[in-house]
XYZ file of C-alpha atoms in Angstrom:
556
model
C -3.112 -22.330 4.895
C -4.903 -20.234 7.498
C -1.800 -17.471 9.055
C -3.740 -15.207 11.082
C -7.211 -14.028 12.092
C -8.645 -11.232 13.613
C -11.689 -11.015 15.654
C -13.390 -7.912 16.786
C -16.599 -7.830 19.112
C -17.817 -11.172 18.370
C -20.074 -12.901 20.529
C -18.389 -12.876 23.853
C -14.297 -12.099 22.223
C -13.460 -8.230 22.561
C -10.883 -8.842 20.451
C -8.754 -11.712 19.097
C -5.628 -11.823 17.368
C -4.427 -14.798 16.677
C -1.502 -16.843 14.086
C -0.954 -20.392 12.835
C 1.597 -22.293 11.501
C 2.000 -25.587 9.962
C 1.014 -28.827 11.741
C -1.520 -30.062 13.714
C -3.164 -27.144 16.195
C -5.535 -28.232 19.621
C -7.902 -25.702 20.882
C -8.628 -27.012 24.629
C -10.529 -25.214 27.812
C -13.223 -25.940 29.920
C -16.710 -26.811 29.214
C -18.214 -23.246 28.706
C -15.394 -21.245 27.966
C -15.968 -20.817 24.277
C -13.905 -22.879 22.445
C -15.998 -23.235 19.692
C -16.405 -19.589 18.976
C -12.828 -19.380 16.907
C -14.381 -21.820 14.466
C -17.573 -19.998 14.553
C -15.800 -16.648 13.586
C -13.779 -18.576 10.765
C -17.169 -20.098 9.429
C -18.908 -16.555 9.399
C -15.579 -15.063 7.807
C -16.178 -17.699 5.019
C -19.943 -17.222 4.278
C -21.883 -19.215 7.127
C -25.460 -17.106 7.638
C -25.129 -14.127 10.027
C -27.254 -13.183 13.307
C -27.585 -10.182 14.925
C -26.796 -11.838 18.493
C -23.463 -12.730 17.352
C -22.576 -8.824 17.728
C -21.207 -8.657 20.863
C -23.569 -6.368 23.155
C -23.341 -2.978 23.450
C -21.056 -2.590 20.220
C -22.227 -1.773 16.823
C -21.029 -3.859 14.482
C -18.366 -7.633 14.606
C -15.380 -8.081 12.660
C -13.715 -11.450 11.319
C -10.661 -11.159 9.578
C -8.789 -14.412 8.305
C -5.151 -14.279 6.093
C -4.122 -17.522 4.179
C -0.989 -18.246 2.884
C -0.412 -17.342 -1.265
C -3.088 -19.408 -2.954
C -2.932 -22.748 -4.771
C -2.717 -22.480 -8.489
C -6.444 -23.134 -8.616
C -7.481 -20.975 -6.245
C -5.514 -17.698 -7.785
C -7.160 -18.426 -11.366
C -10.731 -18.181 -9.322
C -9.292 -15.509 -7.909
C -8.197 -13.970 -11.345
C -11.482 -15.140 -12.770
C -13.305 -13.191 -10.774
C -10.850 -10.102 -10.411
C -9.877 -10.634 -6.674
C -5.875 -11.177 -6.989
C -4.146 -9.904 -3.557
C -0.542 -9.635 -3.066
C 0.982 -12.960 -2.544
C -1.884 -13.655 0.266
C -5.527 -14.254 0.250
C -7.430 -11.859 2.970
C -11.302 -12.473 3.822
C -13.165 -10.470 5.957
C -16.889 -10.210 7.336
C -18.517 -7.288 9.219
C -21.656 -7.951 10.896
C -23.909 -4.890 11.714
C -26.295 -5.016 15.154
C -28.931 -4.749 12.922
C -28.160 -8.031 11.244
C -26.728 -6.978 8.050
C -23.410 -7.954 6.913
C -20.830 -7.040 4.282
C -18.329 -9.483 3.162
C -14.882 -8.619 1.499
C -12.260 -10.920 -0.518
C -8.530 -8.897 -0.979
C -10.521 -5.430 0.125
C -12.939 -5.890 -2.676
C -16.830 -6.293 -1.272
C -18.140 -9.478 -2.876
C -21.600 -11.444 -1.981
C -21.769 -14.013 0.335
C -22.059 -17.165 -2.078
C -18.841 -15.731 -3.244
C -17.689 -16.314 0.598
C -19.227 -19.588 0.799
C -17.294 -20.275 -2.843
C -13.566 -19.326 -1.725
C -14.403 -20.802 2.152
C -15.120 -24.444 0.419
C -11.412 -23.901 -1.150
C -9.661 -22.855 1.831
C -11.147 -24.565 4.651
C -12.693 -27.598 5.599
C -14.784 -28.320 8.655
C -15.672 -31.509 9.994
C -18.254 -31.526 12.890
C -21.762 -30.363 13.525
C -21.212 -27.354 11.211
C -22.330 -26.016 7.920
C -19.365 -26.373 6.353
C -19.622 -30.452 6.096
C -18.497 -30.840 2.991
C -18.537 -34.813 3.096
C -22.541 -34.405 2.825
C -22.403 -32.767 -0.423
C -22.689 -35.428 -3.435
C -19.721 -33.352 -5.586
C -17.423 -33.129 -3.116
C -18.271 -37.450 -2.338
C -17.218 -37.927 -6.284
C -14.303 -35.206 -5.988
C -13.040 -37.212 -3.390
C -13.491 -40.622 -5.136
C -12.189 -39.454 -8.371
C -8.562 -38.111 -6.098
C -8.376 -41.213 -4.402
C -8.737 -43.159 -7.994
C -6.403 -40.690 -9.405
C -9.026 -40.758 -12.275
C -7.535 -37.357 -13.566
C -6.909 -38.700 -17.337
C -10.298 -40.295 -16.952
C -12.074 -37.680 -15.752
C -10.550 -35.555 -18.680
C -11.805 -37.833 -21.044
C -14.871 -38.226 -20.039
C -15.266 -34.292 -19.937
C -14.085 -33.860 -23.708
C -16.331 -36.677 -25.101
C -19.510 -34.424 -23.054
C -18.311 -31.359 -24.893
C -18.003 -32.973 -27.842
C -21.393 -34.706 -27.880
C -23.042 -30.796 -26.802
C -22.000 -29.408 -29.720
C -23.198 -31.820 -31.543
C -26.459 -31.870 -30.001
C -26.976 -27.750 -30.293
C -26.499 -28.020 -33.875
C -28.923 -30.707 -34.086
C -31.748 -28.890 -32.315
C -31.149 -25.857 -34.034
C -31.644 -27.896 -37.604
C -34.761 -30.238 -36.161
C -36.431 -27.472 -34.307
C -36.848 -25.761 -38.310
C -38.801 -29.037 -39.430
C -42.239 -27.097 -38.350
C -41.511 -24.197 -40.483
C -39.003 -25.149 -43.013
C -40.644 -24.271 -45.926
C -42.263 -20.503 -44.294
C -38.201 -19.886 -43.188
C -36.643 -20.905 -46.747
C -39.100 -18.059 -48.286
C -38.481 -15.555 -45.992
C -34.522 -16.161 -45.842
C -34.514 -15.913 -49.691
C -37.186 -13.201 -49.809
C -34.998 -11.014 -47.426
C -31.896 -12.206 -49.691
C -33.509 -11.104 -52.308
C -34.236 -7.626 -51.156
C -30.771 -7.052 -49.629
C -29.292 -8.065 -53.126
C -31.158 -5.841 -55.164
C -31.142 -3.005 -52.446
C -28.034 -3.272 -50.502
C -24.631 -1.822 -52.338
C -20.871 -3.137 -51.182
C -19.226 -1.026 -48.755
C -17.658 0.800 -51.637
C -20.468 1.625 -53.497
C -22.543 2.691 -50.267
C -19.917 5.274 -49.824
C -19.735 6.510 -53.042
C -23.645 7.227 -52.923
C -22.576 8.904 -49.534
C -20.071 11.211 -51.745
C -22.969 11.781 -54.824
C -25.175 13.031 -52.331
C -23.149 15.452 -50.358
C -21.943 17.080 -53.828
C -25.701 17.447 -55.294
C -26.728 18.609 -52.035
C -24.279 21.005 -51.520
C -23.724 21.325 -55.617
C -24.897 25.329 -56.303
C -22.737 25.951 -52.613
C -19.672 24.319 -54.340
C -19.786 26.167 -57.976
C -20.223 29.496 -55.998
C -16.799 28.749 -53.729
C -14.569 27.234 -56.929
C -15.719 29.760 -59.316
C -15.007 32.810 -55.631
C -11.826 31.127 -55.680
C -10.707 31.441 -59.210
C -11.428 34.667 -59.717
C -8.886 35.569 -57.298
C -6.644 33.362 -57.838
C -6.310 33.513 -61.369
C -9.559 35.548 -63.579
C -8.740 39.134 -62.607
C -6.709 41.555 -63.293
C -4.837 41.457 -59.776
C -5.324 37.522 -59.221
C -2.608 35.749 -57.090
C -1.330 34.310 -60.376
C -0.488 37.573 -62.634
C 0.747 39.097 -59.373
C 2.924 35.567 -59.331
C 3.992 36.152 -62.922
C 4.824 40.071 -62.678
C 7.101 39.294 -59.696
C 8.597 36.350 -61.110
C 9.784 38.227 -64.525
C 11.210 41.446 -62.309
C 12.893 39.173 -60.181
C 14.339 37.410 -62.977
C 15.596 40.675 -64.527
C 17.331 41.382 -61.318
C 19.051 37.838 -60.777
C 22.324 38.800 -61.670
C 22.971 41.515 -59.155
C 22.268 39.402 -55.844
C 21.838 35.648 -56.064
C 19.209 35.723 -52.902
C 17.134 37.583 -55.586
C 17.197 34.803 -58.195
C 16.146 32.131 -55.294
C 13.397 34.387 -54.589
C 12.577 34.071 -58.225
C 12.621 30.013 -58.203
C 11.043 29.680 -55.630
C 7.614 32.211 -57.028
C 7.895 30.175 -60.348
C 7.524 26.694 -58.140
C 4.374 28.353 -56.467
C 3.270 29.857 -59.501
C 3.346 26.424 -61.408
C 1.082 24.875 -58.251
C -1.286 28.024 -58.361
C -1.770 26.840 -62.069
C -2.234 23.304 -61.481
C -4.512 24.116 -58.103
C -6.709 26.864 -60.724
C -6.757 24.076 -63.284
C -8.314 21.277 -60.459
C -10.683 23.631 -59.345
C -11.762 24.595 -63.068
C -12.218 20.955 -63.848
C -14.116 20.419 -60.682
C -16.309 23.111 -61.322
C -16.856 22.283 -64.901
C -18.294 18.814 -63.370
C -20.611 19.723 -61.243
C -24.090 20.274 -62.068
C -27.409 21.085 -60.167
C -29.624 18.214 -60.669
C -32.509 18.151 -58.768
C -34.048 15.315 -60.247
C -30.796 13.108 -59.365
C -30.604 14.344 -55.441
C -34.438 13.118 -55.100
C -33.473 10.088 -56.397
C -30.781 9.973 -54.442
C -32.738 11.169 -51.206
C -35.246 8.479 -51.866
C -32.536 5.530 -52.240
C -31.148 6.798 -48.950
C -34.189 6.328 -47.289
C -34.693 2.780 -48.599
C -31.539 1.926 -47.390
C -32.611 3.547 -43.966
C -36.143 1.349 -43.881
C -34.103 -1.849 -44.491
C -31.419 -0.759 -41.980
C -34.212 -0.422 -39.500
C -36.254 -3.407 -40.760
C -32.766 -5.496 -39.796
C -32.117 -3.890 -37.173
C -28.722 -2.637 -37.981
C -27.002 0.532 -39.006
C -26.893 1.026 -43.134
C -22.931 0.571 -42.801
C -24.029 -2.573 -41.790
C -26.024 -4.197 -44.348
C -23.630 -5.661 -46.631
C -22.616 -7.660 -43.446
C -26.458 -8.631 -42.666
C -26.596 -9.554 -46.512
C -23.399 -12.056 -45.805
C -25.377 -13.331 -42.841
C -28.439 -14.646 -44.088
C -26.823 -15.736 -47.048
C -24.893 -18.159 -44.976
C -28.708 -18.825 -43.114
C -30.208 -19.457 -46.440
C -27.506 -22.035 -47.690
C -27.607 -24.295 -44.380
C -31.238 -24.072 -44.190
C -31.110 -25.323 -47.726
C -28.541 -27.723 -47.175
C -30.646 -28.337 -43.952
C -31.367 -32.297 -44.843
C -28.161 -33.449 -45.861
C -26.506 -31.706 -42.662
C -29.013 -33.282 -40.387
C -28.384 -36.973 -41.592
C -24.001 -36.172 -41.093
C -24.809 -34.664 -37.849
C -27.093 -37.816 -36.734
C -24.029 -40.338 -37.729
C -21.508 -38.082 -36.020
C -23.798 -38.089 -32.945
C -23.793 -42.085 -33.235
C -20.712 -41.861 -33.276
C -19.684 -38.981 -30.204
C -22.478 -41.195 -28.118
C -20.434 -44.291 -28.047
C -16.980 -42.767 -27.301
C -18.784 -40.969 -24.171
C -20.534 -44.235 -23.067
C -16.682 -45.847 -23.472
C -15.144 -43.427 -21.869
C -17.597 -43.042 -19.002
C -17.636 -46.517 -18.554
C -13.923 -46.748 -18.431
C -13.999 -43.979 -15.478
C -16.684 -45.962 -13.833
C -14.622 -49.214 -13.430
C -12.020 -46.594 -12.088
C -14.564 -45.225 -9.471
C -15.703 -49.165 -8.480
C -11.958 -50.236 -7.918
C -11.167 -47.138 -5.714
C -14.212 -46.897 -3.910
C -13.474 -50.702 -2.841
C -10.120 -49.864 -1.773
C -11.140 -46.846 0.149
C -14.148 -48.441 2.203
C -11.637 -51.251 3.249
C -9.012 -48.388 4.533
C -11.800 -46.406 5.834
C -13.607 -49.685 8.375
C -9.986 -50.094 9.434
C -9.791 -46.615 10.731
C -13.359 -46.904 11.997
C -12.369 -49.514 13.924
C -9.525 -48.345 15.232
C -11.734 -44.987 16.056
C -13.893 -46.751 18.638
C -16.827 -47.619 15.450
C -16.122 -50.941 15.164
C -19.637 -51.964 13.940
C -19.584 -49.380 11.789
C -18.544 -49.327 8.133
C -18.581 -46.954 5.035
C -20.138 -48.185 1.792
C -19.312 -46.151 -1.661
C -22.671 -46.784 -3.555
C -21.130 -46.349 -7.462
C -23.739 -47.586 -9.860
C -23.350 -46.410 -13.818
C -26.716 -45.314 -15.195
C -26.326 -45.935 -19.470
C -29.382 -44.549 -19.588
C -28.646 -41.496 -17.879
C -28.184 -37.546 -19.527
C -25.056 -37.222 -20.072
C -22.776 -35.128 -17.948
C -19.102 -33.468 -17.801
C -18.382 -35.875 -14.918
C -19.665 -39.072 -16.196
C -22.918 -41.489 -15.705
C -22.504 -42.631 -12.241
C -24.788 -42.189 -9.246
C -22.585 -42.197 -6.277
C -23.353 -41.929 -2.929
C -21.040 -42.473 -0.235
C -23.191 -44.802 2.404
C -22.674 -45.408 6.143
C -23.511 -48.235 8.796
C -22.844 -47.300 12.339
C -23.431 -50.757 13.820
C -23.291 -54.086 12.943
C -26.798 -55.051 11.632
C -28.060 -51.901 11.081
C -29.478 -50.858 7.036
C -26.667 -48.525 5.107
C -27.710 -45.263 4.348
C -26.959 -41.357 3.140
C -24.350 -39.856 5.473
C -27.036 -36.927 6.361
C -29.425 -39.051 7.582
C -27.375 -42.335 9.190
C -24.347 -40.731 10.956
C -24.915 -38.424 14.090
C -22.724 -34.962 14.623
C -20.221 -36.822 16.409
C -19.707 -39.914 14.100
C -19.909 -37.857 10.896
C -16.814 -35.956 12.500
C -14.771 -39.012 13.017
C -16.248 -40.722 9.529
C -14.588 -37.361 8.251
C -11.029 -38.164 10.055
C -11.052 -41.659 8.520
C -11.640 -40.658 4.998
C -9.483 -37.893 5.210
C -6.445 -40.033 6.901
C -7.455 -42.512 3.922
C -6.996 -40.096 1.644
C -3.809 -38.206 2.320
C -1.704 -39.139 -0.011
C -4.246 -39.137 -2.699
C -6.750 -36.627 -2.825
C -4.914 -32.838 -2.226
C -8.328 -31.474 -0.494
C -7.827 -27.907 0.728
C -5.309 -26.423 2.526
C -6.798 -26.461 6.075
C -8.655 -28.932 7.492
C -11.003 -28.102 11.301
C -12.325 -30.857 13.879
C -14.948 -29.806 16.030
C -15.313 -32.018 18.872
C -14.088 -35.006 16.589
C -13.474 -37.302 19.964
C -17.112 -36.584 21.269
C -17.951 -39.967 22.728
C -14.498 -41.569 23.021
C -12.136 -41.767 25.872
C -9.008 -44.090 26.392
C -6.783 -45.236 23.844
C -9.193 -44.606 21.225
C -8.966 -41.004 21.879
C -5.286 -41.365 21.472
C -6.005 -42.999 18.141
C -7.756 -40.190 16.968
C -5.256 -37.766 18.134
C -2.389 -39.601 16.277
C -4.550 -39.482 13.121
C -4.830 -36.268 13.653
C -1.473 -35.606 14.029
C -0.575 -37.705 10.660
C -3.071 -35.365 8.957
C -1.287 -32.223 10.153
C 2.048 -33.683 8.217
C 0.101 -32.598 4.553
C -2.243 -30.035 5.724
C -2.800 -27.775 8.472
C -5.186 -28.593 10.979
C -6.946 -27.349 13.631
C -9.288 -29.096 16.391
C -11.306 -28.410 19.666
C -10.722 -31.153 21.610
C -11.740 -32.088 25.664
C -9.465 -34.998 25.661
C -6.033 -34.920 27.108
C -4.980 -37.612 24.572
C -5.575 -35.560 21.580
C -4.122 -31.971 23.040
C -0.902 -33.810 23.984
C -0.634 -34.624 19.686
C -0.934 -31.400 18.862
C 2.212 -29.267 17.598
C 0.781 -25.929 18.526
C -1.872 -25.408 21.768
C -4.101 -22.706 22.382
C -5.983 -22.324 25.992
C -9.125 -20.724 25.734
C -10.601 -19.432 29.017
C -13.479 -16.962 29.890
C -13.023 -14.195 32.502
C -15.096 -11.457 33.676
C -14.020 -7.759 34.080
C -15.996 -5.008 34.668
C -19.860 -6.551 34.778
C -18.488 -8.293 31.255
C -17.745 -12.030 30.305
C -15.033 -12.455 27.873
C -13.507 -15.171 26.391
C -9.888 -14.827 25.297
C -7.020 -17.386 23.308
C -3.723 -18.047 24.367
C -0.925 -19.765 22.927
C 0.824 -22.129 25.472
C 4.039 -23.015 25.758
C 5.702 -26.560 27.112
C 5.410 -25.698 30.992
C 1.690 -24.125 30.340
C 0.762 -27.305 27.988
C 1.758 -29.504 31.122
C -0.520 -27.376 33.211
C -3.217 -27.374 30.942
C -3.360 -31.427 30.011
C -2.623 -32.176 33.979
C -6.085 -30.110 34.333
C -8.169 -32.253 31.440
C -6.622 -35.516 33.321
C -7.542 -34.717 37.079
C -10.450 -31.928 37.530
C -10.435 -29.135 39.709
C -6.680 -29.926 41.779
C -4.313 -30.592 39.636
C -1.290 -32.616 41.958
C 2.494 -33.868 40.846
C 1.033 -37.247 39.567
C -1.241 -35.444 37.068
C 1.554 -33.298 35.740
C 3.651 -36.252 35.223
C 1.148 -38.260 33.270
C 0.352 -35.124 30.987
C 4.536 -34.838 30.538
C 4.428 -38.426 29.208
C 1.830 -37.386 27.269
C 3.242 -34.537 25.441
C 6.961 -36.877 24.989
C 4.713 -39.753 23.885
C 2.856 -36.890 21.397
C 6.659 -35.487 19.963
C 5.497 -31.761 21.507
């Protein structure tokens, strides 16, 4: 739900600040005065195209703010998705530039404008001669059909039979799309198999040849430092290990006179016994080693075979014995190839006829509902002042059709504005004004159904209506403000009196400059204001007394 927005040198606003609640919300004023240009700011703060007139003159840049209420469930995993979380509140905001360029910001984090246009389809929805009409877009005419036919479990089915019959088909293109060159793949696969088997060692082995190579690379190095090493340790005359021994027997001789002497003692003997054992390691290892050119060439050169195949597989040497593994696995489905095909094929069969069920199943879903619907919908029409008007949910399942994740229906949602006259697409049939109350109907139609988003806008939704008609509208209005919030520009006092919250917008002039500002109203300024849409220029007592009943008749 839309709290608050903010509006900074936009168009003809110097700045706006302005909160909602729950409930229904009427935006009234006089013809001129702007009251259009709130719901222009909230469509540019939710990804509508930018212009550089918008900017209001002689400033540099507009601002739209708008704060929501903590998102839905589905809205904070987009959010989460996408790395945009906020605390407990959703904030978007659009800066325009005088030059025509414009940022765009979700939770303080600059995003593009699709990604506007993406959250703004969640949050709000905008019925009138806007861009965000989301009733002319073909998902949002199934969405819609699917929530009224609470067709969730269907819908789910229908989804996990497509992904189930995609898998399918991947593997089965990958196995028929080696038919051409079956035979040229087989050799290769067990040529390179080949190769890595006779080349390749196991992780172990690789790094013992690792360990071989160092020590006959580094072999005449190493017999130099063990053989440096023994001779003081342990070869001459005053190596660590007869100084060891000498101290260790004087010591011992001595033990009897101070017992910190014959510690001193055990403790030499314990590091003379690991001086042996250390000398004795260090003998052994230099006994062992060898210089062995003819071995480190070899060695050299099996190194850089490993090195070419590393390179000719594009991986590192560590990771051939994993590359062997790999095409291993290649070689025995592309062997097995045939026999996998012909299981695949039946399970396909099979996958095929569960989706057609299960799509067919949600289809006779879709029919039902969109019967139901159409007959709710003429009644509102009718009771909206289109009487020879009707809607017409076009649901026709296509067997033939590419499977999808929603199913194999086309559905279009058709309109006739007068009695006689050919159904067609919404777009093309139903003007600005009737697309706007078509809108109202569906949506009063759907309220206890489909959940739609949060916040629902009516631009001008009475254009072309007067008398009780208009106060038909404004109670459906009203009844949609019970679920969701909403939020319309109305001229008619019949509708404004509905409303549980009423916001005057007037222009004034100050300084050489027009501006247009919003005000809240309260009871005695609501009277005012509805005695002024009844009677014109003078407003008198009887005015003010039919806009009272008005407002009692309304609940306000």
């Amino acid at each position: 739900m839309l709290r608050e927005i903010h509006i900074r040198d936009f168009a003809i606003v110097e700045r706006l600040d302005l909160e909602f609640g729950e409930g229904m919300h009427v935006l009234t004023g006089e013809t001129g005065a702007g009251k259009s240009i709130l719901l222009d700011a909230l469509g540019l703060c939710l990804g509508d195209r930018a212009k550089a007139e918008i900017v209001r003159p002689g400033t540099d840049r507009a601002e739209v703010s708008a704060v929501f209420d903590p998102p839905s469930t589905r809205i904070a995993r987009w959010l989460a998705e996408r790395e945009l979380e906020g605390e407990d509140e959703v904030i978007v905001r659009r800066v325009i530039q005088s030059n025509g360029r414009s940022r765009g910001f979700i939770n303080g984090t600059p995003v593009a404008l699709q990604m506007l246009r993406e959250l703004g389809e969640q949050l709000v929805d905008i019925h009138g001669q806007h861009a965000h009409q989301s009733l002319l877009r073909p998902a949002t005419q199934r969405e819609l059909l699917d929530a009224y036919a609470e067709a969730t479990e269907a819908r789910r089915e229908v989804a996990e039979r497509f992904r189930e019959l995609r898998d399918l088909d991947r593997e089965l293109t990958d196995l028929e799309g080696q038919d051409n060159d079956y035979e040229d793949r087989l050799a290769l696969l067990r040529h390179q198999v080949d190769e890595l088997e006779a080349a390749a060692p196991s992780p172990d082995g690789l790094t013992e040849l690792e360990n071989e190579h160092q020590r006959l690379a580094h072999a005449e190095s190493l017999i130099t430092l063990a053989q440096t090493q023994l001779q003081a340790l342990s070869d001459d005359d005053h190596a660590a290990q007869a100084l060891l021994g000498r101290a260790v027997r004087e010591l011992e001789e001595r033990r009897d006179l101070a017992p910190a002497l014959g510690e001193a003692a055990d403790l030499f003997q314990n590091a003379l016994a690991h001086l042996e054992e250390g000398c004795q390691t260090l003998r052994a290892f230099a006994d062992g080693l060898e210089i062995d050119p003819q071995r480190l060439a070899a060695l050299d050169q099996r190194i850089s075979d490993l090195r070419d195949l590393a390179r000719k597989h594009r991986v590192e040497v560590e990771q051939l014995p994993e590359t062997l593994e790999a095409l291993q696995a290649q070689l025995e489905r592309l062997e097995n190839a045939g026999q996998r095909l012909e299981i695949l094929r039946q399970e396909r069969r099979a996958a095929v006829e569960r989706y057609q069920e299960a799509a067919r199943q949600l289809s006779r879903q879709r029919q039902e509902a969109g019967d139901r619907l159409a007959t709710e919908v003429n009644q509102l029409l009718s009771e909206l002042g289109m009487a020879g008007a009707a809607l017409i949910p076009v649901i026709e399942f296509e067997a033939e059709a590419t499977p999808s994740g929603h199913g194999l229906d086309r559905i279009e949602l058709q309109v006739r504005t007068n009695a006689g006259q050919a159904a067609g697409p919404l777009a093309k049939v139903a003007s600005g004004g009737e697309l706007s109350r078509l809108g109202l109907a569906i949506q009063v139609a759907t309220v206890n159904r489909a959940s739609g988003v949060p916040t629902l806008v009516f631009d001008e939704a009475d254009t072309g209506i007067g008398g009780a008609v208009a106060e038909v509208v404004g109670r459906m209005l009203r009844t949609l403000g019970q679920r969701y919030q909403v939020l319309c520009v109305t001229h008619l006092p019949q509708v404004a009196a509905q409303g549980g919250h009423h916001f005057l917008v007037r222009k004034s002039e100050a300084e050489g400059s027009t501006r247009t500002e919003v005000d809240p109203l309260s009871t005695t300024q609501r009277i005012e204001e509805i005695a002024r849409m009844l009677g014109g220029l003078e407003i008198t007592d009887h005015e003010r007394a039919a806009a009272e009943r008005m407002l009692e008749r309304g609940g306000s």
